[in-house]
């Protein structure tokens, strides 16, 4: 195994911060420190508050494995349209890495390392700055970002974090510990992303590096009385905001890596929006 010191054609695979280390013979990498820190002035960071005299809850958003893409923007815009303050970013851009390279060549843990370092800095920033209600902070993430916010709920001790919203958290990556913060995990019922069949669902999957499925972990948390639950959506796959439901073919180079269901129809997204905003309202403390 070795550190990367070269660039791939068309993709930026060197970083001014994070190091890349090859982990297998197929060309997969993980990421190593030092990682970029949260920088509120970075061009990828968007800090938004509504034009309202009253301070409102803040949602800190963690993007998925492809960086901050259009589906991530649609989630953030959904929050803004409902009057919530938001902080979002692109951790790959902060590390000077091209999303094409990261999504195709970096392991889930490697991706989550990049997201986590920036995310926890955003949380620290949010607790000390801003024209929002610092008593009502929520974490929200999708896919690799979804797993990162679940991890954050155990790692970041902050009494003002009122809830966690995790859409389709990745089946591998960071370990998931005790989670006592109110949490909803949102999945399309057809989410078989990176699976081996149409019924190889993300939440039931295990790997040698992640031997406990998301489903088993959630059930263990519920058995301890922790406030965490699944919400499933009919006629929906992975990344609900990616567009209408369809079966897509994902390639890695010239090879087909897998086929999977992706997206959801607008009626599903309307119900999703109702669930997310109701969760924030229900768990916000009143002044």
PDB file of C-alpha atoms in Angstrom:
ATOM      1  CA  UNK A   1       0.000   0.000   0.000  1.00  0.00           C
ATOM      2  CA  UNK A   2       1.268   3.493  -0.823  1.00  0.00           C
ATOM      3  CA  UNK A   3       0.421   7.146  -0.750  1.00  0.00           C
ATOM      4  CA  UNK A   4      -0.874   8.811  -3.906  1.00  0.00           C
ATOM      5  CA  UNK A   5       1.471  11.362  -5.426  1.00  0.00           C
ATOM      6  CA  UNK A   6       0.088  11.533  -8.950  1.00  0.00           C
ATOM      7  CA  UNK A   7      -2.994  12.782 -10.807  1.00  0.00           C
ATOM      8  CA  UNK A   8      -5.461  10.766 -12.858  1.00  0.00           C
ATOM      9  CA  UNK A   9      -6.317  12.089 -16.293  1.00  0.00           C
ATOM     10  CA  UNK A  10      -9.333  14.387 -16.003  1.00  0.00           C
ATOM     11  CA  UNK A  11      -9.594  13.985 -12.225  1.00  0.00           C
ATOM     12  CA  UNK A  12      -7.859  15.776  -9.400  1.00  0.00           C
ATOM     13  CA  UNK A  13      -6.528  13.043  -7.107  1.00  0.00           C
ATOM     14  CA  UNK A  14      -4.009  15.052  -5.109  1.00  0.00           C
ATOM     15  CA  UNK A  15      -4.948  17.280  -2.203  1.00  0.00           C
ATOM     16  CA  UNK A  16      -3.342  20.186  -0.428  1.00  0.00           C
ATOM     17  CA  UNK A  17      -4.636  18.669   2.827  1.00  0.00           C
ATOM     18  CA  UNK A  18      -5.814  15.032   2.935  1.00  0.00           C
ATOM     19  CA  UNK A  19      -3.532  12.175   1.971  1.00  0.00           C
ATOM     20  CA  UNK A  20      -4.763   9.196  -0.058  1.00  0.00           C
ATOM     21  CA  UNK A  21      -3.659   5.641   0.671  1.00  0.00           C
ATOM     22  CA  UNK A  22      -4.350   2.659  -1.595  1.00  0.00           C
ATOM     23  CA  UNK A  23      -6.122  -0.134   0.277  1.00  0.00           C
ATOM     24  CA  UNK A  24      -6.442  -2.920  -2.309  1.00  0.00           C
ATOM     25  CA  UNK A  25      -5.267  -4.085  -5.700  1.00  0.00           C
ATOM     26  CA  UNK A  26      -8.378  -2.782  -7.476  1.00  0.00           C
ATOM     27  CA  UNK A  27      -7.392   0.847  -7.065  1.00  0.00           C
ATOM     28  CA  UNK A  28      -9.476   1.853  -4.041  1.00  0.00           C
ATOM     29  CA  UNK A  29      -8.179   4.440  -1.603  1.00  0.00           C
ATOM     30  CA  UNK A  30      -8.901   5.676   1.869  1.00  0.00           C
ATOM     31  CA  UNK A  31      -8.145   9.159   3.190  1.00  0.00           C
ATOM     32  CA  UNK A  32      -5.694  10.114   5.916  1.00  0.00           C
ATOM     33  CA  UNK A  33      -5.115  13.244   7.972  1.00  0.00           C
ATOM     34  CA  UNK A  34      -4.639  16.145   7.823  1.00  0.00           C
ATOM     35  CA  UNK A  35      -8.117  16.971   6.529  1.00  0.00           C
ATOM     36  CA  UNK A  36      -9.433  20.393   5.603  1.00  0.00           C
ATOM     37  CA  UNK A  37     -11.263  22.207   8.386  1.00  0.00           C
ATOM     38  CA  UNK A  38     -14.556  24.058   8.094  1.00  0.00           C
ATOM     39  CA  UNK A  39     -14.019  27.482   6.603  1.00  0.00           C
ATOM     40  CA  UNK A  40     -17.133  29.692   6.568  1.00  0.00           C
ATOM     41  CA  UNK A  41     -15.530  31.823   3.847  1.00  0.00           C
ATOM     42  CA  UNK A  42     -14.878  28.921   1.467  1.00  0.00           C
ATOM     43  CA  UNK A  43     -16.647  29.252  -1.878  1.00  0.00           C
ATOM     44  CA  UNK A  44     -18.530  25.951  -1.376  1.00  0.00           C
ATOM     45  CA  UNK A  45     -20.030  27.016   1.961  1.00  0.00           C
ATOM     46  CA  UNK A  46     -23.548  28.420   1.967  1.00  0.00           C
ATOM     47  CA  UNK A  47     -24.887  29.937   5.186  1.00  0.00           C
ATOM     48  CA  UNK A  48     -28.484  31.045   4.854  1.00  0.00           C
ATOM     49  CA  UNK A  49     -30.979  32.632   7.229  1.00  0.00           C
ATOM     50  CA  UNK A  50     -34.513  33.760   6.378  1.00  0.00           C
ATOM     51  CA  UNK A  51     -35.432  37.432   6.327  1.00  0.00           C
ATOM     52  CA  UNK A  52     -37.299  37.171   9.583  1.00  0.00           C
ATOM     53  CA  UNK A  53     -36.979  39.117  12.816  1.00  0.00           C
ATOM     54  CA  UNK A  54     -37.404  35.908  14.796  1.00  0.00           C
ATOM     55  CA  UNK A  55     -34.507  33.489  15.061  1.00  0.00           C
ATOM     56  CA  UNK A  56     -35.338  30.065  13.630  1.00  0.00           C
ATOM     57  CA  UNK A  57     -33.934  26.515  13.977  1.00  0.00           C
ATOM     58  CA  UNK A  58     -30.718  25.756  12.119  1.00  0.00           C
ATOM     59  CA  UNK A  59     -30.105  22.625  10.037  1.00  0.00           C
ATOM     60  CA  UNK A  60     -26.496  21.645   9.267  1.00  0.00           C
ATOM     61  CA  UNK A  61     -26.362  19.529   6.110  1.00  0.00           C
ATOM     62  CA  UNK A  62     -23.796  16.836   5.190  1.00  0.00           C
ATOM     63  CA  UNK A  63     -23.639  15.842   1.517  1.00  0.00           C
ATOM     64  CA  UNK A  64     -23.369  12.362   0.017  1.00  0.00           C
ATOM     65  CA  UNK A  65     -20.519  10.409  -1.505  1.00  0.00           C
ATOM     66  CA  UNK A  66     -20.409  12.441  -4.723  1.00  0.00           C
ATOM     67  CA  UNK A  67     -19.915  15.769  -2.966  1.00  0.00           C
ATOM     68  CA  UNK A  68     -22.504  18.541  -2.869  1.00  0.00           C
ATOM     69  CA  UNK A  69     -24.581  17.835  -5.982  1.00  0.00           C
ATOM     70  CA  UNK A  70     -27.970  18.886  -7.332  1.00  0.00           C
ATOM     71  CA  UNK A  71     -29.933  16.436  -5.160  1.00  0.00           C
ATOM     72  CA  UNK A  72     -28.199  17.846  -2.067  1.00  0.00           C
ATOM     73  CA  UNK A  73     -29.148  21.350  -3.152  1.00  0.00           C
ATOM     74  CA  UNK A  74     -32.788  20.312  -3.486  1.00  0.00           C
ATOM     75  CA  UNK A  75     -32.827  19.081   0.115  1.00  0.00           C
ATOM     76  CA  UNK A  76     -31.300  22.313   1.378  1.00  0.00           C
ATOM     77  CA  UNK A  77     -33.758  24.383  -0.666  1.00  0.00           C
ATOM     78  CA  UNK A  78     -36.622  22.348   0.823  1.00  0.00           C
ATOM     79  CA  UNK A  79     -35.469  23.428   4.291  1.00  0.00           C
ATOM     80  CA  UNK A  80     -35.109  27.059   3.270  1.00  0.00           C
ATOM     81  CA  UNK A  81     -38.567  27.082   1.700  1.00  0.00           C
ATOM     82  CA  UNK A  82     -39.920  26.038   5.093  1.00  0.00           C
ATOM     83  CA  UNK A  83     -38.168  28.893   6.859  1.00  0.00           C
ATOM     84  CA  UNK A  84     -35.188  27.111   8.445  1.00  0.00           C
ATOM     85  CA  UNK A  85     -31.656  28.457   8.542  1.00  0.00           C
ATOM     86  CA  UNK A  86     -29.089  26.184   6.850  1.00  0.00           C
ATOM     87  CA  UNK A  87     -25.367  25.556   6.643  1.00  0.00           C
ATOM     88  CA  UNK A  88     -24.078  23.425   3.759  1.00  0.00           C
ATOM     89  CA  UNK A  89     -20.656  22.794   2.221  1.00  0.00           C
ATOM     90  CA  UNK A  90     -18.626  20.612  -0.106  1.00  0.00           C
ATOM     91  CA  UNK A  91     -15.947  18.771   1.864  1.00  0.00           C
ATOM     92  CA  UNK A  92     -14.261  17.463  -1.281  1.00  0.00           C
ATOM     93  CA  UNK A  93     -13.774  20.944  -2.684  1.00  0.00           C
ATOM     94  CA  UNK A  94     -12.359  22.070   0.656  1.00  0.00           C
ATOM     95  CA  UNK A  95      -9.804  19.257   0.364  1.00  0.00           C
ATOM     96  CA  UNK A  96      -9.088  20.229  -3.257  1.00  0.00           C
ATOM     97  CA  UNK A  97     -10.325  16.851  -4.518  1.00  0.00           C
ATOM     98  CA  UNK A  98     -12.445  16.229  -7.588  1.00  0.00           C
ATOM     99  CA  UNK A  99     -15.788  14.579  -6.839  1.00  0.00           C
ATOM    100  CA  UNK A 100     -15.455  12.241  -9.836  1.00  0.00           C
ATOM    101  CA  UNK A 101     -12.301  10.763  -8.354  1.00  0.00           C
ATOM    102  CA  UNK A 102     -13.629  10.536  -4.791  1.00  0.00           C
ATOM    103  CA  UNK A 103     -16.958   8.925  -5.647  1.00  0.00           C
ATOM    104  CA  UNK A 104     -15.357   6.299  -7.911  1.00  0.00           C
ATOM    105  CA  UNK A 105     -12.087   5.561  -6.141  1.00  0.00           C
ATOM    106  CA  UNK A 106     -12.410   6.332  -2.415  1.00  0.00           C
ATOM    107  CA  UNK A 107     -13.995   3.980   0.141  1.00  0.00           C
ATOM    108  CA  UNK A 108     -17.007   5.031   2.191  1.00  0.00           C
ATOM    109  CA  UNK A 109     -14.853   5.464   5.282  1.00  0.00           C
ATOM    110  CA  UNK A 110     -12.462   7.621   3.266  1.00  0.00           C
ATOM    111  CA  UNK A 111     -15.348   9.779   2.060  1.00  0.00           C
ATOM    112  CA  UNK A 112     -16.779  10.069   5.561  1.00  0.00           C
ATOM    113  CA  UNK A 113     -13.399  11.173   6.923  1.00  0.00           C
ATOM    114  CA  UNK A 114     -13.499  14.182   4.595  1.00  0.00           C
ATOM    115  CA  UNK A 115     -17.132  15.015   5.414  1.00  0.00           C
ATOM    116  CA  UNK A 116     -16.753  14.507   9.163  1.00  0.00           C
ATOM    117  CA  UNK A 117     -13.871  16.901   9.698  1.00  0.00           C
ATOM    118  CA  UNK A 118     -15.726  19.714   7.941  1.00  0.00           C
ATOM    119  CA  UNK A 119     -19.090  18.848   9.491  1.00  0.00           C
ATOM    120  CA  UNK A 120     -17.887  18.971  13.084  1.00  0.00           C
ATOM    121  CA  UNK A 121     -16.276  22.334  12.355  1.00  0.00           C
ATOM    122  CA  UNK A 122     -19.600  23.580  10.990  1.00  0.00           C
ATOM    123  CA  UNK A 123     -21.301  22.470  14.208  1.00  0.00           C
ATOM    124  CA  UNK A 124     -18.727  24.321  16.308  1.00  0.00           C
ATOM    125  CA  UNK A 125     -19.230  27.416  14.162  1.00  0.00           C
ATOM    126  CA  UNK A 126     -23.008  27.177  14.493  1.00  0.00           C
ATOM    127  CA  UNK A 127     -22.915  27.066  18.291  1.00  0.00           C
ATOM    128  CA  UNK A 128     -20.886  30.277  18.484  1.00  0.00           C
ATOM    129  CA  UNK A 129     -22.130  32.395  15.580  1.00  0.00           C
ATOM    130  CA  UNK A 130     -25.068  33.251  13.429  1.00  0.00           C
ATOM    131  CA  UNK A 131     -28.497  34.773  13.375  1.00  0.00           C
ATOM    132  CA  UNK A 132     -30.366  31.568  14.211  1.00  0.00           C
ATOM    133  CA  UNK A 133     -31.808  29.855  17.248  1.00  0.00           C
ATOM    134  CA  UNK A 134     -28.798  28.160  18.831  1.00  0.00           C
ATOM    135  CA  UNK A 135     -31.087  26.196  21.131  1.00  0.00           C
ATOM    136  CA  UNK A 136     -32.520  24.346  18.123  1.00  0.00           C
ATOM    137  CA  UNK A 137     -29.826  22.752  15.965  1.00  0.00           C
ATOM    138  CA  UNK A 138     -30.527  19.769  13.706  1.00  0.00           C
ATOM    139  CA  UNK A 139     -28.214  17.463  11.752  1.00  0.00           C
ATOM    140  CA  UNK A 140     -29.241  16.303   8.263  1.00  0.00           C
ATOM    141  CA  UNK A 141     -27.344  14.145   5.793  1.00  0.00           C
ATOM    142  CA  UNK A 142     -27.788  11.797   2.837  1.00  0.00           C
ATOM    143  CA  UNK A 143     -25.983   8.553   1.939  1.00  0.00           C
ATOM    144  CA  UNK A 144     -22.390   8.937   3.199  1.00  0.00           C
ATOM    145  CA  UNK A 145     -23.496  12.175   4.819  1.00  0.00           C
ATOM    146  CA  UNK A 146     -26.405  10.259   6.342  1.00  0.00           C
ATOM    147  CA  UNK A 147     -24.027   7.862   8.056  1.00  0.00           C
ATOM    148  CA  UNK A 148     -21.808  10.749   9.136  1.00  0.00           C
ATOM    149  CA  UNK A 149     -24.640  12.544  10.953  1.00  0.00           C
ATOM    150  CA  UNK A 150     -25.591   9.326  12.756  1.00  0.00           C
ATOM    151  CA  UNK A 151     -21.982   9.056  13.902  1.00  0.00           C
ATOM    152  CA  UNK A 152     -22.016  12.732  14.903  1.00  0.00           C
ATOM    153  CA  UNK A 153     -25.005  12.178  17.164  1.00  0.00           C
ATOM    154  CA  UNK A 154     -22.870  10.018  19.434  1.00  0.00           C
ATOM    155  CA  UNK A 155     -19.550  11.839  19.019  1.00  0.00           C
ATOM    156  CA  UNK A 156     -20.638  15.463  19.435  1.00  0.00           C
ATOM    157  CA  UNK A 157     -22.077  16.115  22.867  1.00  0.00           C
ATOM    158  CA  UNK A 158     -24.229  19.201  22.489  1.00  0.00           C
ATOM    159  CA  UNK A 159     -27.427  19.710  24.452  1.00  0.00           C
ATOM    160  CA  UNK A 160     -28.777  22.024  21.748  1.00  0.00           C
ATOM    161  CA  UNK A 161     -28.789  19.355  19.034  1.00  0.00           C
ATOM    162  CA  UNK A 162     -32.488  18.480  18.945  1.00  0.00           C
ATOM    163  CA  UNK A 163     -32.665  15.882  16.212  1.00  0.00           C
ATOM    164  CA  UNK A 164     -30.996  13.975  13.393  1.00  0.00           C
ATOM    165  CA  UNK A 165     -32.394  13.362   9.909  1.00  0.00           C
ATOM    166  CA  UNK A 166     -30.526  10.671   7.974  1.00  0.00           C
ATOM    167  CA  UNK A 167     -31.591   9.793   4.443  1.00  0.00           C
ATOM    168  CA  UNK A 168     -30.372   6.436   3.126  1.00  0.00           C
ATOM    169  CA  UNK A 169     -27.220   6.228   5.284  1.00  0.00           C
ATOM    170  CA  UNK A 170     -24.405   4.249   3.697  1.00  0.00           C
ATOM    171  CA  UNK A 171     -24.232   0.596   4.766  1.00  0.00           C
ATOM    172  CA  UNK A 172     -20.499   0.833   5.476  1.00  0.00           C
ATOM    173  CA  UNK A 173     -18.143   3.315   7.040  1.00  0.00           C
ATOM    174  CA  UNK A 174     -18.104   4.858  10.487  1.00  0.00           C
ATOM    175  CA  UNK A 175     -19.241   2.710  13.403  1.00  0.00           C
ATOM    176  CA  UNK A 176     -22.609   3.600  14.901  1.00  0.00           C
ATOM    177  CA  UNK A 177     -22.773   3.915  18.682  1.00  0.00           C
ATOM    178  CA  UNK A 178     -25.410   4.822  21.229  1.00  0.00           C
ATOM    179  CA  UNK A 179     -27.812   7.439  19.881  1.00  0.00           C
ATOM    180  CA  UNK A 180     -30.076   9.132  22.403  1.00  0.00           C
ATOM    181  CA  UNK A 181     -31.010  12.138  20.257  1.00  0.00           C
ATOM    182  CA  UNK A 182     -34.382  11.924  18.425  1.00  0.00           C
ATOM    183  CA  UNK A 183     -33.569  10.491  15.000  1.00  0.00           C
ATOM    184  CA  UNK A 184     -35.400   9.521  11.828  1.00  0.00           C
ATOM    185  CA  UNK A 185     -33.808   7.366   9.126  1.00  0.00           C
ATOM    186  CA  UNK A 186     -35.506   7.777   5.752  1.00  0.00           C
ATOM    187  CA  UNK A 187     -35.304   5.115   3.043  1.00  0.00           C
ATOM    188  CA  UNK A 188     -36.957   4.465  -0.270  1.00  0.00           C
ATOM    189  CA  UNK A 189     -38.402   0.945  -0.041  1.00  0.00           C
ATOM    190  CA  UNK A 190     -36.600  -0.014  -3.249  1.00  0.00           C
ATOM    191  CA  UNK A 191     -33.162   1.241  -2.180  1.00  0.00           C
ATOM    192  CA  UNK A 192     -30.770  -1.477  -3.342  1.00  0.00           C
ATOM    193  CA  UNK A 193     -27.883   0.889  -4.136  1.00  0.00           C
ATOM    194  CA  UNK A 194     -24.651  -1.036  -4.804  1.00  0.00           C
ATOM    195  CA  UNK A 195     -26.481  -4.283  -4.061  1.00  0.00           C
ATOM    196  CA  UNK A 196     -26.339  -7.655  -5.765  1.00  0.00           C
ATOM    197  CA  UNK A 197     -30.066  -7.938  -6.530  1.00  0.00           C
ATOM    198  CA  UNK A 198     -33.329  -5.983  -6.516  1.00  0.00           C
ATOM    199  CA  UNK A 199     -33.955  -7.072  -2.923  1.00  0.00           C
ATOM    200  CA  UNK A 200     -30.452  -6.537  -1.524  1.00  0.00           C
ATOM    201  CA  UNK A 201     -31.556  -3.496   0.464  1.00  0.00           C
ATOM    202  CA  UNK A 202     -29.067  -1.063   1.974  1.00  0.00           C
ATOM    203  CA  UNK A 203     -30.489  -1.160   5.511  1.00  0.00           C
ATOM    204  CA  UNK A 204     -30.226  -4.971   5.772  1.00  0.00           C
ATOM    205  CA  UNK A 205     -26.695  -5.270   4.413  1.00  0.00           C
ATOM    206  CA  UNK A 206     -23.545  -6.304   6.288  1.00  0.00           C
ATOM    207  CA  UNK A 207     -19.877  -6.322   5.332  1.00  0.00           C
ATOM    208  CA  UNK A 208     -16.723  -7.624   7.049  1.00  0.00           C
ATOM    209  CA  UNK A 209     -15.822  -4.035   7.920  1.00  0.00           C
ATOM    210  CA  UNK A 210     -19.428  -3.224   8.982  1.00  0.00           C
ATOM    211  CA  UNK A 211     -20.810  -6.476  10.429  1.00  0.00           C
ATOM    212  CA  UNK A 212     -23.929  -4.899  11.941  1.00  0.00           C
ATOM    213  CA  UNK A 213     -26.638  -3.781   9.517  1.00  0.00           C
ATOM    214  CA  UNK A 214     -28.362  -0.441   9.931  1.00  0.00           C
ATOM    215  CA  UNK A 215     -31.587  -2.334  10.640  1.00  0.00           C
ATOM    216  CA  UNK A 216     -30.011  -4.407  13.433  1.00  0.00           C
ATOM    217  CA  UNK A 217     -28.342  -1.359  14.920  1.00  0.00           C
ATOM    218  CA  UNK A 218     -31.609   0.610  14.899  1.00  0.00           C
ATOM    219  CA  UNK A 219     -33.475  -2.264  16.549  1.00  0.00           C
ATOM    220  CA  UNK A 220     -30.828  -2.456  19.277  1.00  0.00           C
ATOM    221  CA  UNK A 221     -31.217   1.286  19.908  1.00  0.00           C
ATOM    222  CA  UNK A 222     -34.987   1.015  20.090  1.00  0.00           C
ATOM    223  CA  UNK A 223     -34.739  -1.922  22.516  1.00  0.00           C
ATOM    224  CA  UNK A 224     -32.883   0.447  24.857  1.00  0.00           C
ATOM    225  CA  UNK A 225     -35.631   3.029  24.584  1.00  0.00           C
ATOM    226  CA  UNK A 226     -33.711   5.427  22.356  1.00  0.00           C
ATOM    227  CA  UNK A 227     -35.894   7.712  20.174  1.00  0.00           C
ATOM    228  CA  UNK A 228     -34.969   6.464  16.713  1.00  0.00           C
ATOM    229  CA  UNK A 229     -37.169   5.181  13.888  1.00  0.00           C
ATOM    230  CA  UNK A 230     -37.278   4.215  10.224  1.00  0.00           C
ATOM    231  CA  UNK A 231     -39.549   5.937   7.730  1.00  0.00           C
ATOM    232  CA  UNK A 232     -39.953   4.069   4.430  1.00  0.00           C
ATOM    233  CA  UNK A 233     -41.366   5.425   1.175  1.00  0.00           C
ATOM    234  CA  UNK A 234     -43.139   3.330  -1.435  1.00  0.00           C
ATOM    235  CA  UNK A 235     -42.013   3.661  -5.059  1.00  0.00           C
ATOM    236  CA  UNK A 236     -38.680   5.218  -4.127  1.00  0.00           C
ATOM    237  CA  UNK A 237     -35.042   4.181  -4.399  1.00  0.00           C
ATOM    238  CA  UNK A 238     -31.711   5.652  -3.334  1.00  0.00           C
ATOM    239  CA  UNK A 239     -31.245   9.439  -3.287  1.00  0.00           C
ATOM    240  CA  UNK A 240     -34.893  10.415  -3.399  1.00  0.00           C
ATOM    241  CA  UNK A 241     -34.158  13.901  -4.752  1.00  0.00           C
ATOM    242  CA  UNK A 242     -32.154  12.657  -7.741  1.00  0.00           C
ATOM    243  CA  UNK A 243     -35.231  12.721  -9.993  1.00  0.00           C
ATOM    244  CA  UNK A 244     -38.157  10.427 -10.903  1.00  0.00           C
ATOM    245  CA  UNK A 245     -37.849   6.790  -9.857  1.00  0.00           C
ATOM    246  CA  UNK A 246     -35.788   4.801 -12.350  1.00  0.00           C
ATOM    247  CA  UNK A 247     -33.436   1.862 -12.561  1.00  0.00           C
ATOM    248  CA  UNK A 248     -29.946   3.089 -13.363  1.00  0.00           C
ATOM    249  CA  UNK A 249     -26.716   1.424 -14.396  1.00  0.00           C
ATOM    250  CA  UNK A 250     -23.655   2.631 -12.510  1.00  0.00           C
ATOM    251  CA  UNK A 251     -20.284   2.191 -14.203  1.00  0.00           C
ATOM    252  CA  UNK A 252     -16.787   2.212 -12.837  1.00  0.00           C
ATOM    253  CA  UNK A 253     -14.562   2.842 -15.821  1.00  0.00           C
ATOM    254  CA  UNK A 254     -15.589   0.546 -18.674  1.00  0.00           C
ATOM    255  CA  UNK A 255     -17.241  -1.985 -16.359  1.00  0.00           C
ATOM    256  CA  UNK A 256     -20.782  -2.108 -15.013  1.00  0.00           C
ATOM    257  CA  UNK A 257     -20.521  -1.915 -11.230  1.00  0.00           C
ATOM    258  CA  UNK A 258     -24.221  -2.428 -10.426  1.00  0.00           C
ATOM    259  CA  UNK A 259     -27.788  -1.567 -11.357  1.00  0.00           C
ATOM    260  CA  UNK A 260     -30.077  -0.013  -8.774  1.00  0.00           C
ATOM    261  CA  UNK A 261     -33.222   2.012  -8.182  1.00  0.00           C
ATOM    262  CA  UNK A 262     -32.816   5.737  -7.715  1.00  0.00           C
ATOM    263  CA  UNK A 263     -35.108   8.724  -7.164  1.00  0.00           C
ATOM    264  CA  UNK A 264     -38.757   9.199  -6.287  1.00  0.00           C
ATOM    265  CA  UNK A 265     -41.855  10.827  -7.716  1.00  0.00           C
ATOM    266  CA  UNK A 266     -43.103  14.229  -6.563  1.00  0.00           C
ATOM    267  CA  UNK A 267     -45.920  12.836  -4.397  1.00  0.00           C
ATOM    268  CA  UNK A 268     -43.329  10.846  -2.453  1.00  0.00           C
ATOM    269  CA  UNK A 269     -41.211  13.962  -2.001  1.00  0.00           C
ATOM    270  CA  UNK A 270     -44.213  15.882  -0.709  1.00  0.00           C
ATOM    271  CA  UNK A 271     -44.732  13.263   2.000  1.00  0.00           C
ATOM    272  CA  UNK A 272     -40.988  13.289   2.707  1.00  0.00           C
ATOM    273  CA  UNK A 273     -41.065  17.066   3.175  1.00  0.00           C
ATOM    274  CA  UNK A 274     -44.020  16.782   5.547  1.00  0.00           C
ATOM    275  CA  UNK A 275     -42.180  14.163   7.605  1.00  0.00           C
ATOM    276  CA  UNK A 276     -38.952  16.186   7.830  1.00  0.00           C
ATOM    277  CA  UNK A 277     -40.592  19.496   8.723  1.00  0.00           C
ATOM    278  CA  UNK A 278     -42.938  17.841  11.232  1.00  0.00           C
ATOM    279  CA  UNK A 279     -39.929  16.183  12.887  1.00  0.00           C
ATOM    280  CA  UNK A 280     -38.134  19.533  13.227  1.00  0.00           C
ATOM    281  CA  UNK A 281     -41.217  21.267  14.621  1.00  0.00           C
ATOM    282  CA  UNK A 282     -41.953  18.456  17.064  1.00  0.00           C
ATOM    283  CA  UNK A 283     -38.421  18.410  18.471  1.00  0.00           C
ATOM    284  CA  UNK A 284     -37.720  22.149  18.593  1.00  0.00           C
ATOM    285  CA  UNK A 285     -37.874  23.713  22.041  1.00  0.00           C
ATOM    286  CA  UNK A 286     -40.077  26.752  22.451  1.00  0.00           C
ATOM    287  CA  UNK A 287     -38.810  29.948  24.046  1.00  0.00           C
TER     288      UNK A 287
END
